[in-house]
Each structure stands twice: as C-alpha cells, then as structure tokens.
Amino acid sequence: MTPHPHAPHEPAGPGTEETQDAGLLPCGRDVFRTMEHGLGEQPDPHAHSCPYCTAVLSETALLNNVVRRAEGGGSADTGDDSARNARIIDAVRLELSPGRNLPLGGSDEDMWITEAVTARTFRAAAASLTGVRAGDCVVRPLDVADPGTARWPRGPVHVRLDAVVARTWNLQDVAARIRERITSAADTELGMDVAVIDVRIADIFDPGDGDEGGDR
C-alpha cells in the first residue's frame, strides 16, 4: 500500500527523520490514522466520502482479510485484533519507508541500494517458486551494529525471510530452494554479497486457490 501517486509529498529518504508529511494523502489525512480508523471500525465521515481515504480503507480491508485467513480465521478477542492491526500497520510503514542504503559491488565501489528495494527483490525471487508466498524480508549487514546513519557499512549481508508454502512441499526442500532463488537474485540482479539466508516457514496452505506462484 502506498499513498496516492499524485500525493505532493514523498517518504523521507534513508537516514533522515520522517516528517509528518511522509504518510499524508492528497486530502491531508494521515494514511496510518486512516488505516487505524478502518481497522477499528471507528466512524469517520470524511474517510468514507473521500476517494483517497476510501482507497486506503479498501486496501486495508483486503490486508486484514489476508492476515485473518493466514491466522486460520482470526479471533473476536479484542487483544488479538489489536495485535493483528498493529502488525498490519507496521508492515505498511516498512513498505512506505525505503530504509537505509545497503552496499552493492566490491569494497572499492560506491554503489548502494535501499533496504526496501532489496527486500522486494528477494521476496519476488522466493515467490517465483510454485506454492510459495513470500512475507516479511529483512536485510542487514552481517553482525554489524546499527550505525545510525543513512548507509550501512560495506560487507556481506544477512537475509531473513518469512514464507507461507503449499502443503505439497517438503519443508526442508522448499527452504533450500528459496535460499537458491535469493542467492541467484543477489548475484545476477543486485551484485550483493549475501553471507547468510535464514528462511522461516510461517504457515502452510492447501494448494488449488489459483495463486500458487511461479515454477519449481
């Protein structure tokens, strides 16, 4: 989910403090507050009459349904709903933020790529496997503390990716295949030195719903 393409403000760049404008819609409403209204079913006359807010509410409802299905139908318990809503909003915040720059190429080169683009590349590589749906992906330098700057230091990276896979997969086999796809993408698409790839199987689904992904 992203703000409307004609929004006058862009998310703050890596290493800069996000301003209030980073998540504003063209109507002036904050996208995350609008999501909270939708998830909490709080009445908001403006949101339901504004085309920008309505689009956000629609996408939020779709995300909520996907997460509920992944959790086996969800729960009417208020605590569970609050935790689920927080996870959804946190995931969207990550998508809107490009994150810090990660190194590309050799130690003598000055090439960089944002965390968000890197994670998106690796999720796409994993999802190219039939029966694999890629979830959260975190890419960080290996054993390096947060530098508090716009760029991570140069060096090999550690990739952590969550995946939901079809029941037809052997879990060890699919984890190995996901690592192979990520390694290939890092080498051929990015030129990034990946030292460690951790794959967590977050859930299993029954195939046959028409969105099983790419090839084996």
Short mmCIF file of C-alpha atoms in Angstrom, two decimals:
data_model
loop_
_atom_site.label_atom_id
_atom_site.label_comp_id
_atom_site.label_asym_id
_atom_site.label_seq_id
_atom_site.Cartn_x
_atom_site.Cartn_y
_atom_site.Cartn_z
CA MET A 1 0.00 0.00 0.00
CA THR A 2 1.30 3.44 -0.93
CA PRO A 3 -0.09 6.96 -0.80
CA HIS A 4 -1.90 8.13 -3.94
CA PRO A 5 0.58 8.59 -6.85
CA HIS A 6 -0.30 12.27 -7.10
CA ALA A 7 0.42 12.96 -3.45
CA PRO A 8 2.52 16.13 -3.08
CA HIS A 9 4.92 14.60 -0.54
CA GLU A 10 7.29 11.65 -0.78
CA PRO A 11 8.53 9.47 2.11
CA ALA A 12 11.66 10.75 3.77
CA GLY A 13 14.90 9.31 2.45
CA PRO A 14 17.23 6.88 4.21
CA GLY A 15 18.83 8.19 7.36
CA THR A 16 16.55 11.22 7.62
CA GLU A 17 13.92 11.74 10.26
CA GLU A 18 10.47 11.08 8.83
CA THR A 19 8.24 14.09 8.91
CA GLN A 20 4.52 14.13 9.38
CA ASP A 21 4.16 14.68 5.62
CA ALA A 22 5.73 11.28 4.78
CA GLY A 23 2.40 9.47 5.17
CA LEU A 24 -0.02 12.18 4.08
CA LEU A 25 -2.70 11.63 1.46
CA PRO A 26 -3.57 14.39 -1.07
CA CYS A 27 -6.62 15.24 1.09
CA GLY A 28 -4.28 15.98 4.01
CA ARG A 29 -5.22 12.94 6.10
CA ASP A 30 -2.52 10.70 7.57
CA VAL A 31 -2.59 7.30 5.85
CA PHE A 32 -1.83 5.39 9.08
CA ARG A 33 -4.55 7.15 11.08
CA THR A 34 -6.95 6.37 8.25
CA MET A 35 -5.92 2.71 8.43
CA GLU A 36 -6.47 2.70 12.20
CA HIS A 37 -10.00 4.06 11.68
CA GLY A 38 -10.72 1.32 9.16
CA LEU A 39 -9.29 -1.50 11.26
CA GLY A 40 -11.02 -0.25 14.39
CA GLU A 41 -14.31 0.41 12.58
CA GLN A 42 -14.41 3.88 14.08
CA PRO A 43 -16.84 6.26 12.35
CA ASP A 44 -15.11 8.81 10.13
CA PRO A 45 -17.48 10.64 7.72
CA HIS A 46 -14.59 12.23 5.84
CA ALA A 47 -12.83 8.90 5.17
CA HIS A 48 -15.94 7.34 3.68
CA SER A 49 -16.63 10.28 1.38
CA CYS A 50 -13.04 10.98 0.28
CA PRO A 51 -11.74 8.98 -2.74
CA TYR A 52 -8.19 8.88 -1.35
CA CYS A 53 -9.24 7.68 2.10
CA THR A 54 -11.75 5.24 0.60
CA ALA A 55 -8.96 3.64 -1.43
CA VAL A 56 -6.86 3.25 1.73
CA LEU A 57 -9.80 1.74 3.62
CA SER A 58 -10.43 -0.72 0.80
CA GLU A 59 -6.79 -1.87 0.70
CA THR A 60 -6.72 -2.07 4.49
CA ALA A 61 -9.77 -4.34 4.50
CA LEU A 62 -8.11 -6.60 1.92
CA LEU A 63 -4.93 -6.81 4.02
CA ASN A 64 -6.94 -7.55 7.13
CA ASN A 65 -8.78 -10.40 5.37
CA VAL A 66 -5.50 -11.89 4.11
CA VAL A 67 -3.96 -11.80 7.59
CA ARG A 68 -7.09 -13.31 9.17
CA ARG A 69 -7.07 -16.18 6.65
CA ALA A 70 -3.37 -16.78 7.32
CA GLU A 71 -4.15 -16.99 11.03
CA GLY A 72 -6.92 -19.51 10.47
CA GLY A 73 -9.91 -17.25 10.57
CA GLY A 74 -8.91 -14.75 13.21
CA SER A 75 -10.46 -14.17 16.61
CA ALA A 76 -13.16 -11.98 18.04
CA ASP A 77 -10.92 -11.29 21.02
CA THR A 78 -10.10 -7.59 21.24
CA GLY A 79 -6.49 -8.24 22.27
CA ASP A 80 -5.88 -10.43 19.23
CA ASP A 81 -7.46 -7.83 16.96
CA SER A 82 -5.24 -5.09 18.40
CA ALA A 83 -2.09 -7.14 17.87
CA ARG A 84 -3.14 -8.03 14.32
CA ASN A 85 -3.93 -4.42 13.48
CA ALA A 86 -0.54 -3.30 14.80
CA ARG A 87 1.23 -5.88 12.63
CA ILE A 88 -0.65 -4.73 9.53
CA ILE A 89 0.18 -1.07 10.10
CA ASP A 90 3.82 -1.86 10.90
CA ALA A 91 4.11 -3.82 7.65
CA VAL A 92 2.74 -0.89 5.64
CA ARG A 93 5.12 1.51 7.40
CA LEU A 94 8.01 -0.69 6.27
CA GLU A 95 6.73 -0.65 2.68
CA LEU A 96 6.49 3.14 2.68
CA SER A 97 9.96 3.60 4.15
CA PRO A 98 12.93 2.93 1.85
CA GLY A 99 15.21 2.24 4.83
CA ARG A 100 18.95 2.68 4.85
CA ASN A 101 21.24 2.07 1.90
CA LEU A 102 22.90 -1.34 1.55
CA PRO A 103 26.21 -1.85 -0.27
CA LEU A 104 26.49 -3.27 -3.78
CA GLY A 105 29.62 -4.39 -5.61
CA GLY A 106 33.15 -4.67 -4.25
CA SER A 107 34.79 -2.88 -1.35
CA ASP A 108 36.31 -0.29 -3.71
CA GLU A 109 32.98 0.62 -5.34
CA ASP A 110 30.48 3.30 -4.33
CA MET A 111 27.19 1.63 -5.27
CA TRP A 112 24.20 1.39 -2.95
CA ILE A 113 20.58 0.19 -2.90
CA THR A 114 17.79 0.80 -0.39
CA GLU A 115 16.65 -1.86 2.06
CA ALA A 116 13.10 -1.75 0.66
CA VAL A 117 14.17 -2.46 -2.94
CA THR A 118 16.49 -5.24 -1.79
CA ALA A 119 13.77 -6.91 0.28
CA ARG A 120 11.29 -6.58 -2.59
CA THR A 121 13.77 -8.25 -4.97
CA PHE A 122 14.29 -11.19 -2.60
CA ARG A 123 10.57 -11.62 -1.93
CA ALA A 124 9.93 -11.74 -5.67
CA ALA A 125 12.68 -14.35 -6.10
CA ALA A 126 11.15 -16.56 -3.41
CA ALA A 127 7.61 -16.13 -4.75
CA SER A 128 8.75 -17.25 -8.21
CA LEU A 129 8.58 -20.80 -6.84
CA THR A 130 5.26 -22.60 -7.25
CA GLY A 131 3.38 -22.78 -3.98
CA VAL A 132 5.45 -20.13 -2.20
CA ARG A 133 4.17 -16.82 -0.88
CA ALA A 134 6.89 -14.51 0.41
CA GLY A 135 6.29 -12.47 3.55
CA ASP A 136 8.49 -10.21 5.65
CA CYS A 137 12.08 -9.87 4.49
CA VAL A 138 14.83 -8.16 6.47
CA VAL A 139 18.28 -7.49 5.01
CA ARG A 140 21.08 -6.28 7.26
CA PRO A 141 24.88 -6.38 7.23
CA LEU A 142 26.27 -9.46 8.94
CA ASP A 143 26.99 -8.91 12.66
CA VAL A 144 27.11 -5.11 12.32
CA ALA A 145 25.56 -2.74 14.84
CA ASP A 146 23.19 -0.01 13.65
CA PRO A 147 25.46 2.86 12.54
CA GLY A 148 22.76 5.49 12.98
CA THR A 149 23.49 6.87 9.51
CA ALA A 150 21.91 6.73 6.06
CA ARG A 151 24.19 3.88 4.98
CA TRP A 152 25.12 0.54 6.45
CA PRO A 153 28.86 -0.21 6.32
CA ARG A 154 30.15 -2.26 3.41
CA GLY A 155 30.32 -6.02 3.82
CA PRO A 156 28.28 -9.23 3.42
CA VAL A 157 24.61 -9.19 4.42
CA HIS A 158 22.26 -11.41 6.40
CA VAL A 159 18.83 -12.10 4.86
CA ARG A 160 15.83 -13.23 6.92
CA LEU A 161 12.64 -14.11 5.01
CA ASP A 162 9.26 -15.45 6.12
CA ALA A 163 7.36 -17.67 3.69
CA VAL A 164 3.98 -19.35 3.50
CA VAL A 165 4.19 -22.55 1.45
CA ALA A 166 1.86 -25.12 -0.09
CA ARG A 167 1.30 -28.33 1.85
CA THR A 168 2.74 -30.27 -1.11
CA TRP A 169 6.25 -29.02 -0.34
CA ASN A 170 8.78 -30.82 1.83
CA LEU A 171 9.73 -28.04 4.23
CA GLN A 172 13.47 -28.66 4.10
CA ASP A 173 13.38 -28.79 0.31
CA VAL A 174 11.40 -25.57 -0.06
CA ALA A 175 13.67 -23.71 2.35
CA ALA A 176 16.69 -24.82 0.31
CA ARG A 177 15.01 -23.77 -2.95
CA ILE A 178 14.14 -20.36 -1.52
CA ARG A 179 17.76 -19.86 -0.49
CA GLU A 180 18.86 -20.80 -4.02
CA ARG A 181 16.48 -18.24 -5.57
CA ILE A 182 17.61 -15.49 -3.20
CA THR A 183 21.27 -16.30 -3.81
CA SER A 184 20.72 -16.17 -7.57
CA ALA A 185 18.86 -12.84 -7.35
CA ALA A 186 21.57 -11.36 -5.15
CA ASP A 187 24.24 -12.44 -7.64
CA THR A 188 22.58 -11.77 -11.01
CA GLU A 189 20.20 -8.90 -10.26
CA LEU A 190 21.91 -6.95 -7.49
CA GLY A 191 25.56 -7.91 -7.24
CA MET A 192 25.20 -8.17 -3.47
CA ASP A 193 27.35 -10.31 -1.17
CA VAL A 194 24.93 -12.48 0.84
CA ALA A 195 26.58 -14.47 3.62
CA VAL A 196 23.58 -15.93 5.48
CA ILE A 197 19.98 -16.63 4.43
CA ASP A 198 17.51 -17.63 7.14
CA VAL A 199 14.13 -18.87 5.91
CA ARG A 200 11.23 -19.19 8.35
CA ILE A 201 8.16 -21.14 7.24
CA ALA A 202 5.45 -19.00 8.80
CA ASP A 203 2.44 -21.05 7.64
CA ILE A 204 1.24 -23.79 5.29
CA PHE A 205 -1.72 -23.58 2.91
CA ASP A 206 -3.65 -26.05 0.76
CA PRO A 207 -2.89 -25.53 -2.96
CA GLY A 208 -5.56 -25.05 -5.55
CA ASP A 209 -6.73 -21.48 -4.91
CA GLY A 210 -5.12 -20.21 -8.10
CA ASP A 211 -2.25 -18.17 -6.70
CA GLU A 212 0.50 -20.71 -6.17
CA GLY A 213 3.28 -18.59 -7.66
CA GLY A 214 5.81 -19.40 -10.36
CA ASP A 215 7.79 -22.50 -11.31
CA ARG A 216 9.68 -25.12 -9.38
#
